[in-house]
mmCIF file of C-alpha atoms and ligand atoms in Angstrom:
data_model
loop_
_atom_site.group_PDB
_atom_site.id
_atom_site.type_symbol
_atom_site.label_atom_id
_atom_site.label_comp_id
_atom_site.label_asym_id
_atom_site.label_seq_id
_atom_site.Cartn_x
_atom_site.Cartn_y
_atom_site.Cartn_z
ATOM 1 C CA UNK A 1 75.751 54.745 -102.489
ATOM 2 C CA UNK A 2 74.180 51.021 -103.100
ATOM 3 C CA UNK A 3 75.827 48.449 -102.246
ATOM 4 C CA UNK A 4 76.937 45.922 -104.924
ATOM 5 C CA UNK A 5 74.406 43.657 -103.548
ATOM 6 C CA UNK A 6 71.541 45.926 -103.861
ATOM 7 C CA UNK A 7 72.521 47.043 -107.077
ATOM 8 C CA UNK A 8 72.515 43.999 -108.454
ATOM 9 C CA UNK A 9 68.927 43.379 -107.205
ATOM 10 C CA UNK A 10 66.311 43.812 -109.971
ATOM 11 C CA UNK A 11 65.012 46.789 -109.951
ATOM 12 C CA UNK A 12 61.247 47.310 -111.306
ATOM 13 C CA UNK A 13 59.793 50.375 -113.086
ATOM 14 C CA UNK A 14 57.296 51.858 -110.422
ATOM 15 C CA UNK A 15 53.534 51.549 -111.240
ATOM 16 C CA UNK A 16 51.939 54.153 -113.155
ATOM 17 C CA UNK A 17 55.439 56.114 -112.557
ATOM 18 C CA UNK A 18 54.586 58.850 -115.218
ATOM 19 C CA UNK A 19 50.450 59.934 -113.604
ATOM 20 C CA UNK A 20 51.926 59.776 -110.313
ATOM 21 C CA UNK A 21 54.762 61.988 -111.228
ATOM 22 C CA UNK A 22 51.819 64.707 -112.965
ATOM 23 C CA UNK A 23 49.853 64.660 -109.663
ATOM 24 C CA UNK A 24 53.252 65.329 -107.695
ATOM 25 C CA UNK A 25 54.261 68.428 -110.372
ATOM 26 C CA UNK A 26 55.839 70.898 -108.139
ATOM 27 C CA UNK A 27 55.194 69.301 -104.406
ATOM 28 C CA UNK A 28 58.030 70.136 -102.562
ATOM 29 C CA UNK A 29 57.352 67.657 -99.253
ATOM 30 C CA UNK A 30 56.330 64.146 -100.673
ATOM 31 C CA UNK A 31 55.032 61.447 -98.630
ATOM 32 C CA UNK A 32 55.675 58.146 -99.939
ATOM 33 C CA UNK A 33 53.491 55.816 -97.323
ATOM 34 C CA UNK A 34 54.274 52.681 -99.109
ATOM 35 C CA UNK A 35 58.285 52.979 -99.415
ATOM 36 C CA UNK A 36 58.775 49.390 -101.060
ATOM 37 C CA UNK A 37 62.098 49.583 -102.386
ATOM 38 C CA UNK A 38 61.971 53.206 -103.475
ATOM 39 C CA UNK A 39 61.466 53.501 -106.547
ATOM 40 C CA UNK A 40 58.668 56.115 -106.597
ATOM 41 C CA UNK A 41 60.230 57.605 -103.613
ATOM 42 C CA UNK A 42 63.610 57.915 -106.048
ATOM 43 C CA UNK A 43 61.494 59.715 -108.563
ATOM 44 C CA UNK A 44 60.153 62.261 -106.512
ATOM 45 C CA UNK A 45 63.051 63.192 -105.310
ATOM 46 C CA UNK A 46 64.209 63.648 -108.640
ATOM 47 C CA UNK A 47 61.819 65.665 -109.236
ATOM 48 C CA UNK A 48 62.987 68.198 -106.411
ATOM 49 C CA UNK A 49 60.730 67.037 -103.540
ATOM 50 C CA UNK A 50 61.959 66.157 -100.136
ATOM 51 C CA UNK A 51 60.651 62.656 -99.413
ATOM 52 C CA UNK A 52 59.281 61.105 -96.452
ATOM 53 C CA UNK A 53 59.882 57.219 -96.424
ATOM 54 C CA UNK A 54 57.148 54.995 -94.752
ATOM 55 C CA UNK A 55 57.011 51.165 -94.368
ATOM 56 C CA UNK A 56 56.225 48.646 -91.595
ATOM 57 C CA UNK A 57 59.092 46.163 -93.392
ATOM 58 C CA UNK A 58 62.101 46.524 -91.677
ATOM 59 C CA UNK A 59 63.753 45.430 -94.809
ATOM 60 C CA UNK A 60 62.288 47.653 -97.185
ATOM 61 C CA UNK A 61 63.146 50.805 -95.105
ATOM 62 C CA UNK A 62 67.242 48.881 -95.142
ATOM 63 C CA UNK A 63 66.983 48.558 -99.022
ATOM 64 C CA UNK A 64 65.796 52.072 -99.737
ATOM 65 C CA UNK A 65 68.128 54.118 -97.386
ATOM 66 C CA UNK A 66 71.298 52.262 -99.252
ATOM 67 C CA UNK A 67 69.672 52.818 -102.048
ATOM 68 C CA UNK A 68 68.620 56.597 -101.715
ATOM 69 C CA UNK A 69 70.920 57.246 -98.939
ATOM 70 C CA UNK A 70 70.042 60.585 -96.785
ATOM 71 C CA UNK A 71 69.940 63.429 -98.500
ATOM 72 C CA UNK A 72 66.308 64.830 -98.632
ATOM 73 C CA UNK A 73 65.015 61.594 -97.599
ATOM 74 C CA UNK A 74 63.759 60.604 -94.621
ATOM 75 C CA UNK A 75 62.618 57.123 -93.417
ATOM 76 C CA UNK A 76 60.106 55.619 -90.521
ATOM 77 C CA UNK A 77 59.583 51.714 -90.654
ATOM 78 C CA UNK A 78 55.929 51.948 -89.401
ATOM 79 C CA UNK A 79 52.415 50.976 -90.601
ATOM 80 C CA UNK A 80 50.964 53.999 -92.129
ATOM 81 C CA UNK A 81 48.309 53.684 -89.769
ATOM 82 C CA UNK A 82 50.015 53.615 -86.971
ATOM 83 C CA UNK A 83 49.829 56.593 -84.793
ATOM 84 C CA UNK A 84 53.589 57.428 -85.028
ATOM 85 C CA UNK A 85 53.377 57.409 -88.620
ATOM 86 C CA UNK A 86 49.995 59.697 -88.650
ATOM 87 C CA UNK A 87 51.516 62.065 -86.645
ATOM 88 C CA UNK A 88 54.658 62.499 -88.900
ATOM 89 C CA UNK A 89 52.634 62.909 -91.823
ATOM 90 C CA UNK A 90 51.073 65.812 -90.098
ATOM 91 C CA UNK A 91 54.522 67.109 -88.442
ATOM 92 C CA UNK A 92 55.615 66.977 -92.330
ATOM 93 C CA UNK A 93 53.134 69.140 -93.803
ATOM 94 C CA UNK A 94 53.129 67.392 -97.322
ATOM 95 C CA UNK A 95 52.241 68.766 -100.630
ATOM 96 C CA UNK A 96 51.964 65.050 -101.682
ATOM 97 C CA UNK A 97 51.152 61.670 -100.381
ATOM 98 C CA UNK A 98 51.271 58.151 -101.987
ATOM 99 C CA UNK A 99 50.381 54.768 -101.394
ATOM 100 C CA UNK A 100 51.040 52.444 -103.259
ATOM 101 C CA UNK A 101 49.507 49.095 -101.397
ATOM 102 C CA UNK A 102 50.326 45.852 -101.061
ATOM 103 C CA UNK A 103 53.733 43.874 -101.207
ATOM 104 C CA UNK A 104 56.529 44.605 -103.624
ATOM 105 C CA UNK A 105 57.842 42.569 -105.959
ATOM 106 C CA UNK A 106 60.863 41.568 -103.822
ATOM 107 C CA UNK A 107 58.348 40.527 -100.501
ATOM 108 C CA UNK A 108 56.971 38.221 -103.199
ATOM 109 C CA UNK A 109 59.878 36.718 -104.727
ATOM 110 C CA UNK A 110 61.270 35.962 -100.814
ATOM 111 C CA UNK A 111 59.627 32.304 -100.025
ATOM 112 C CA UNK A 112 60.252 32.531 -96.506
ATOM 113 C CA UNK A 113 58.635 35.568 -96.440
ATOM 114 C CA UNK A 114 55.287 33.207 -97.009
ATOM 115 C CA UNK A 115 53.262 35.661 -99.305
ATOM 116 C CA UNK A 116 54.101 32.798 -101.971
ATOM 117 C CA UNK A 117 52.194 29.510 -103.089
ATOM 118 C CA UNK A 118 55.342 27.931 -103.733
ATOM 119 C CA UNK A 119 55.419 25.129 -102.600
ATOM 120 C CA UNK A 120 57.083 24.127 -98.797
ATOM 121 C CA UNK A 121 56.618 28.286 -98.058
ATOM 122 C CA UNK A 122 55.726 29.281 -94.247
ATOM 123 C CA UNK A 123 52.270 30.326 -94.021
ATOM 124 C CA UNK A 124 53.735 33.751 -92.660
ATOM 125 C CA UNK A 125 52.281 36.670 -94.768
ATOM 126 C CA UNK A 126 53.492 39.466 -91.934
ATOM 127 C CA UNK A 127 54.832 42.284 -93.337
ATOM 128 C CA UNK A 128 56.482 43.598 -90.847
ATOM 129 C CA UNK A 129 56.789 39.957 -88.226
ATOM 130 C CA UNK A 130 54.111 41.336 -85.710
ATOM 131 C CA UNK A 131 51.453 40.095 -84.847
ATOM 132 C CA UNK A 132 49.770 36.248 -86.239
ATOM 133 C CA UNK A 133 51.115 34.656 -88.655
ATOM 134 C CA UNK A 134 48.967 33.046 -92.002
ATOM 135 C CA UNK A 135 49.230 29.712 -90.500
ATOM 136 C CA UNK A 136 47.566 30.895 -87.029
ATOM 137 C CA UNK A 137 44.950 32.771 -88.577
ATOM 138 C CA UNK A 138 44.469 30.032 -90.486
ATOM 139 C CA UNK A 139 44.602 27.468 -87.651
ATOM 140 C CA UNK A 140 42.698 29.872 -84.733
ATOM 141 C CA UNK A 141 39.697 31.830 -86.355
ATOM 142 C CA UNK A 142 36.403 30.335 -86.825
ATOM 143 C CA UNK A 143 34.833 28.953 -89.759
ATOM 144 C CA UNK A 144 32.505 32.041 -90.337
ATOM 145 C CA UNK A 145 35.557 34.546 -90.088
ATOM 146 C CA UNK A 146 37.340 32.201 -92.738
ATOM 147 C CA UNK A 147 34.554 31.988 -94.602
ATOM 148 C CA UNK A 148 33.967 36.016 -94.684
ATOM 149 C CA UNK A 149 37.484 36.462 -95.609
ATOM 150 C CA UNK A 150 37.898 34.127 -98.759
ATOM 151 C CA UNK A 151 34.050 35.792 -99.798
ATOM 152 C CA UNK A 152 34.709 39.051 -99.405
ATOM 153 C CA UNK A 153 38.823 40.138 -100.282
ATOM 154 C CA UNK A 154 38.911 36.980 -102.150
ATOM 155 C CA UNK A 155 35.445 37.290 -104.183
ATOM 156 C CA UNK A 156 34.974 33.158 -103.593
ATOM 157 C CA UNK A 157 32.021 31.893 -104.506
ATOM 158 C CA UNK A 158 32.624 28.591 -102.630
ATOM 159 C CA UNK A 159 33.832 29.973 -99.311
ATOM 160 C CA UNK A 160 32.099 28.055 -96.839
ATOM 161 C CA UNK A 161 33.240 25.136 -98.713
ATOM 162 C CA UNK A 162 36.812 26.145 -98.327
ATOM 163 C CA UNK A 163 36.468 27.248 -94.719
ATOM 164 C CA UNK A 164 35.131 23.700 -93.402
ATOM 165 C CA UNK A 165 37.625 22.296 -95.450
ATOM 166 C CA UNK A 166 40.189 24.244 -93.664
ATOM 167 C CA UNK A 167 38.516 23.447 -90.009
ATOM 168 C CA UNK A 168 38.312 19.704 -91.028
ATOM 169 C CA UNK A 169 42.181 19.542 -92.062
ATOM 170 C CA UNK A 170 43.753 21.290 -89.073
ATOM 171 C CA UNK A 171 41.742 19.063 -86.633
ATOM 172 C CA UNK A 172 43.805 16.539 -88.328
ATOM 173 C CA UNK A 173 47.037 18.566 -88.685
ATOM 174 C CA UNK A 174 47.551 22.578 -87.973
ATOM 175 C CA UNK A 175 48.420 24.500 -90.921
ATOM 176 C CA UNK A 176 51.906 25.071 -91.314
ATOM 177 C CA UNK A 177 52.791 25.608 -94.767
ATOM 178 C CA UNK A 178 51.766 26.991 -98.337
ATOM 179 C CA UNK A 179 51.192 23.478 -99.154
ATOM 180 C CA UNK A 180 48.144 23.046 -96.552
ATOM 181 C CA UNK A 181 45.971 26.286 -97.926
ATOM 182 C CA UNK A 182 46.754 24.373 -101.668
ATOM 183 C CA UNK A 183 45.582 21.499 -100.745
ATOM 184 C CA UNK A 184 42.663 23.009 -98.830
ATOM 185 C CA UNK A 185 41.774 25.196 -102.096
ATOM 186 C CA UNK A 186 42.067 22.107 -104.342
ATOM 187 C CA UNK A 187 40.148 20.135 -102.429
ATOM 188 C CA UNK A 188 37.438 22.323 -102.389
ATOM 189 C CA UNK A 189 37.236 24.205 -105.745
ATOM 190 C CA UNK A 190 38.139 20.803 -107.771
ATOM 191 C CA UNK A 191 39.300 21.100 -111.278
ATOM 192 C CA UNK A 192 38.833 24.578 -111.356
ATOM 193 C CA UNK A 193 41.818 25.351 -108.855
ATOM 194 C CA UNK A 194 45.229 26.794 -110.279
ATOM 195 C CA UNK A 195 47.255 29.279 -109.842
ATOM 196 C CA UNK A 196 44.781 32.391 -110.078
ATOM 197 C CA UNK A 197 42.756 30.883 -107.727
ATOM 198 C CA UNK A 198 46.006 30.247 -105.423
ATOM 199 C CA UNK A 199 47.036 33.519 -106.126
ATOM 200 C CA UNK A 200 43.467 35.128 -105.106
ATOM 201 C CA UNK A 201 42.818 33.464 -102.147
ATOM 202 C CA UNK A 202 46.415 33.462 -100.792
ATOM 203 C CA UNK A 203 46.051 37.290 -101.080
ATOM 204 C CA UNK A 204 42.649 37.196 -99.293
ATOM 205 C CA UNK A 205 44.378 35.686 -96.028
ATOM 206 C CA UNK A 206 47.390 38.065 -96.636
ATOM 207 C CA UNK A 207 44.712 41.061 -96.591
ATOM 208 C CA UNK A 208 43.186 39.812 -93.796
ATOM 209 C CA UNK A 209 46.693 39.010 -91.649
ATOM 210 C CA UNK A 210 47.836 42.069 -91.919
ATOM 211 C CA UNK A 211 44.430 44.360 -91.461
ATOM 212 C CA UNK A 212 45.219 45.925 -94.751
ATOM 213 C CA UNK A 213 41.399 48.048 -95.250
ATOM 214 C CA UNK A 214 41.159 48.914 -91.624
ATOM 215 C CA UNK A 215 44.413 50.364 -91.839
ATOM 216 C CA UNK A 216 43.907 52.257 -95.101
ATOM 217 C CA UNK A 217 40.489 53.498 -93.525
ATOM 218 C CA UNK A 218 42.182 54.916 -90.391
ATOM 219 C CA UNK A 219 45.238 56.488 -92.812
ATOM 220 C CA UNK A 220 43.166 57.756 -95.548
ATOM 221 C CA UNK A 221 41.345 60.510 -93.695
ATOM 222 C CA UNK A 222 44.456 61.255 -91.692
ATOM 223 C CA UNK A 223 46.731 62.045 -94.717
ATOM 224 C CA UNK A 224 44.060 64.541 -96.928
ATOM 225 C CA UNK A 225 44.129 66.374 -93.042
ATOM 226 C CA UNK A 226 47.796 66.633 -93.353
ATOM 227 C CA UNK A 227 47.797 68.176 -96.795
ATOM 228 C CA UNK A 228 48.445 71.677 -97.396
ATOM 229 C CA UNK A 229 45.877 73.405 -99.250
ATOM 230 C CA UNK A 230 45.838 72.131 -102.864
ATOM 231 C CA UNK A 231 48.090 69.212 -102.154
ATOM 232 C CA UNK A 232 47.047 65.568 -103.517
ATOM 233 C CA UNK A 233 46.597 61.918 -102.079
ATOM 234 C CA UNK A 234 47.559 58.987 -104.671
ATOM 235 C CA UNK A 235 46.530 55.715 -104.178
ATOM 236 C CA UNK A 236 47.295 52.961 -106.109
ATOM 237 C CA UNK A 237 45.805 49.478 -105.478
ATOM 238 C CA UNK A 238 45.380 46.208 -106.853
ATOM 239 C CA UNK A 239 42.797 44.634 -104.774
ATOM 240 C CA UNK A 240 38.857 45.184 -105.563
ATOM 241 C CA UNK A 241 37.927 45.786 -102.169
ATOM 242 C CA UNK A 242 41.388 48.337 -101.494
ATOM 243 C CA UNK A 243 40.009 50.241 -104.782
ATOM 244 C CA UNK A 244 36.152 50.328 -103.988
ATOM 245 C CA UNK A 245 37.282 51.652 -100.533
ATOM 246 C CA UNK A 246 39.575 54.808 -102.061
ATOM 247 C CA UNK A 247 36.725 55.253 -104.743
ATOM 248 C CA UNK A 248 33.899 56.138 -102.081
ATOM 249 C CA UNK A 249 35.663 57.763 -99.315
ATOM 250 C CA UNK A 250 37.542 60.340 -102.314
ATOM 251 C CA UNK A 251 33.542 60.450 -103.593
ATOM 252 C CA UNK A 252 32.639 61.175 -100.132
ATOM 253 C CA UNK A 253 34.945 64.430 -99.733
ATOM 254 C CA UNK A 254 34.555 65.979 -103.024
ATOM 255 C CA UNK A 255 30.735 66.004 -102.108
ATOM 256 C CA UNK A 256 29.237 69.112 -100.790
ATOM 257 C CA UNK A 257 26.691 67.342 -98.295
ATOM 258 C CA UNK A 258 27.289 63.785 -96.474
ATOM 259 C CA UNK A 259 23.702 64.001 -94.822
ATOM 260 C CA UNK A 260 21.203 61.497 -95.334
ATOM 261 C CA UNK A 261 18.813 62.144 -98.313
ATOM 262 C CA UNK A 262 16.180 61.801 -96.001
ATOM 263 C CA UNK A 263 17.240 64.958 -93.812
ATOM 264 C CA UNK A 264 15.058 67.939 -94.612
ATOM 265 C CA UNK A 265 18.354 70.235 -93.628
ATOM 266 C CA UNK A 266 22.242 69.867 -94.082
ATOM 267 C CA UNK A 267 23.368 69.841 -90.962
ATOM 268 C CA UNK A 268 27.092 68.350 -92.182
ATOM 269 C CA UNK A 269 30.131 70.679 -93.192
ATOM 270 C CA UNK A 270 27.803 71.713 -96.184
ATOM 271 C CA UNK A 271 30.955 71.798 -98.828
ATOM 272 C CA UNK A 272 33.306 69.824 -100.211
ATOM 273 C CA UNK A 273 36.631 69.448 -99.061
ATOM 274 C CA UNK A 274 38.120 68.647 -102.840
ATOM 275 C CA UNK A 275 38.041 67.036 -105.987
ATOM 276 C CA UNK A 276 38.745 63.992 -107.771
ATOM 277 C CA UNK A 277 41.294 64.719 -110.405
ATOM 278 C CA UNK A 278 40.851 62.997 -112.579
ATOM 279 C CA UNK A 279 37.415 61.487 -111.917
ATOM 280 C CA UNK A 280 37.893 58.260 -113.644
ATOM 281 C CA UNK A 281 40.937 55.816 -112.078
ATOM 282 C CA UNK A 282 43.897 55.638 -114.301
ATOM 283 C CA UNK A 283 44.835 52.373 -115.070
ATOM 284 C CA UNK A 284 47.986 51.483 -117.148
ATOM 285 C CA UNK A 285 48.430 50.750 -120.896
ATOM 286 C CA UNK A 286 49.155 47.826 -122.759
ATOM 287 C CA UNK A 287 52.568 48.596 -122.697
ATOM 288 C CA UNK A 288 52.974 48.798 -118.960
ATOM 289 C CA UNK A 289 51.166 45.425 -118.089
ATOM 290 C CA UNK A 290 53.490 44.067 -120.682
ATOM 291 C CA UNK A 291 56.466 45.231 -119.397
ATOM 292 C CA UNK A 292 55.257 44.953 -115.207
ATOM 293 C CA UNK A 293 52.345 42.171 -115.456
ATOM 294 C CA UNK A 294 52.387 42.718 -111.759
ATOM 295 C CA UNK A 295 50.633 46.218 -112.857
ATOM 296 C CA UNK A 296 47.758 44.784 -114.456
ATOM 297 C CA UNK A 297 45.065 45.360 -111.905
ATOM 298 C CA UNK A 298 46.789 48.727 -110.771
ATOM 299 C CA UNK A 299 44.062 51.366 -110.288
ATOM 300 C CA UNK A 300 45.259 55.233 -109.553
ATOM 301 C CA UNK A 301 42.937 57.184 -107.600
ATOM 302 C CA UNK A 302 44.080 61.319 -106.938
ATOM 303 C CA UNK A 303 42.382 63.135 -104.718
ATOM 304 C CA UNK A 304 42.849 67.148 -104.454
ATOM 305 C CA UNK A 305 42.563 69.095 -101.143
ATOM 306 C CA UNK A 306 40.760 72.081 -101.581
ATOM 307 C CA UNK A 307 41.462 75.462 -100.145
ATOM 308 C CA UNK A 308 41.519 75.643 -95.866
ATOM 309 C CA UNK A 309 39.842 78.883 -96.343
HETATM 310 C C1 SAM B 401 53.819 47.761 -103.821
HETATM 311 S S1 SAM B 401 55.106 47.956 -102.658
HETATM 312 C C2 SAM B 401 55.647 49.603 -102.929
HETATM 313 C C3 SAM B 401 56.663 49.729 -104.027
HETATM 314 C C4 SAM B 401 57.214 51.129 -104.147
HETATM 315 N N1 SAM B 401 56.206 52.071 -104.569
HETATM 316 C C5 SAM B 401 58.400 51.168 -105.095
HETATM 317 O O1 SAM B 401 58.365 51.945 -106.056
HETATM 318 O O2 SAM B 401 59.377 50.448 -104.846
HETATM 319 C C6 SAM B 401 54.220 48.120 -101.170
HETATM 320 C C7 SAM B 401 55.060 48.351 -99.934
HETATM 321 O O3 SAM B 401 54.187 48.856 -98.943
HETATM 322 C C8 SAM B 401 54.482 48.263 -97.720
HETATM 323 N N2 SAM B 401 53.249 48.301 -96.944
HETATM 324 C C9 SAM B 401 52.097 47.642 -97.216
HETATM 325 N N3 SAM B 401 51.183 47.927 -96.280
HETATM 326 C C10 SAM B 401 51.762 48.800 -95.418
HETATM 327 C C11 SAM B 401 51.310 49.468 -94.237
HETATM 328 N N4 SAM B 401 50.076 49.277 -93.761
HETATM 329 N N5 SAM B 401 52.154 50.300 -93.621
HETATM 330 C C12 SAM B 401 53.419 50.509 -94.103
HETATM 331 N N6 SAM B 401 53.898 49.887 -95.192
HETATM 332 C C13 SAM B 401 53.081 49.043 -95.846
HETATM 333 C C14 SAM B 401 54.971 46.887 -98.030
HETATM 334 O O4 SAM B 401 55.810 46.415 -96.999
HETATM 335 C C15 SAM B 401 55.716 47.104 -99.346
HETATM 336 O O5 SAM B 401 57.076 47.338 -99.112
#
């Protein structure tokens, strides 16, 4: 049963709820790698699968099992990618695995959790406390890492700019707070700085604190292996670089040959080992962004094993 507490938390529609429900029609063992505060995991129970609950945030994994409670549910507070978590995927034999990436609405709302701009936040970012925080990736990695990082998961044109702003104001003062990286980022971009900007490049560090595309690399391959024959992989993300990833690795296993155009004979597996289904990313509706604007740059990618045989 919740408790009154939990109850009384707000409790968001799940992204793209209705095409993830489709691609899950009749699984009976659902993964849900990205357990959040359950609320797919809740519908796919409901709709008569036995769930497997995965999240490296101890606190997610407390509010979904008083939530959800035990029956046909499962939980492991993990990262996916870990090798415990791998291996229970496998152990579990799903018909069905989600992930739905990055931090829940409650991680956000949570200043101390330091995923916020907010001002007088730690520069934390963790999801699950291991590991550096924001504030000593910020303070400890070089100017070309920083640099890479705001360029490439935070598309910034001026990130050389930002990173020797960064390096110039912790020589002065380490980096402590949300407060600093604002500063830094106002500094640097000017006028042009507010709270998209903020927003982007906070999520940039957050990507790069937690390892979040090295660790959907590792799991991706991982879960289609632990899929029974016909069962589907659903990833939703909301990051460019999370989405490009999931686009060519599903475009890489529904392809029949992975050898290099160059090479006068296949020498690969010579088939493909599913299908994108759909082939386009579903995105939500007008309606859905307006209800959940935290679903606006949702992107749904399924991919279908094919037959073992
Ligand atoms: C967008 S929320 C999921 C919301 C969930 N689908 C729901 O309906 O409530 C993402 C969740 O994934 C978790 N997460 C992100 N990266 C993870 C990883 N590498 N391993 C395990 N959990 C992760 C976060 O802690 C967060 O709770």
């Amino acid at each position: 049963m919740p408790s009154p507490t939990d109850a009384a938390l707000p409790m968001h529609v799940p992204v793209l709820l209705a095409p993830v429900l489709a691609a899950a029609a009749g699984a009976r063992r659902a993964v849900d790698a990205t357990l959040g505060d359950g609320g797919h995991a809740e519908a796919l129970r409901r709709a008569g699968a036995e769930v497997l609950g995965i999240d490296r945030d101890a606190a997610a994994i407390a509010v979904s099992r008083r939530r959800l409670g035990d029956e046909r549910m499962r939980y492991l507070r993990a990262p996916y990618a870990s090798e415990e978590a791998r291996r229970a995927v496998a152990e579990f034999r799903p018909d069905f695995v989600l992930l739905d990436l990055g931090v829940s609405s409650r991680q956000l709302d949570e200043p101390e959790r330091g995923f916020t701009f907010r001002p007088g936040a730690p520069l934390d970012m963790r999801m699950d406390a291991a590991g550096p925080t924001a504030a000593a990736f910020l303070n400890g990695a070089d100017e070309t890492t920083l640099a890479r990082v705001f360029r490439e998961y935070g598309d910034e044109r001026q990130s050389r700019r930002l990173a020797r702003e960064i390096v110039r104001r912790r020589a002065r003062r380490p980096f402590a707070v949300s407060d600093d990286l604002v500063n830094a980022v106002r500094a640097s971009l000017g006028p042009r700085a507010g709270a998209p900007e903020f927003a982007r490049l906070f999520q940039a560090v957050r990507i790069a604190v937690n390892d979040e595309l090295g660790g959907l690399a590792l799991a991706l391959p991982a879960f289609r292996d632990a899929l029974t024959a016909g069962g589907r992989l659903a990833v939703i993300s909301y990051h460019s670089g999370e989405d490009r990833l999931v686009k060519h690795t599903f475009r890489e296993w529904a392809s029949a040959c992975v050898c290099p155009p160059e090479q006068p004979v296949c020498t690969c597996r010579g088939r493909p080992l599913g299908r994108l289904s759909p082939r386009k990313p579903i995105v939500p509706d007008a309606a859905e962004v307006a209800a959940n604007p935290r679903a606006r740059s949702a992107h749904l990618r399924i991919f279908q094993a094919g037959d073992a045989s």
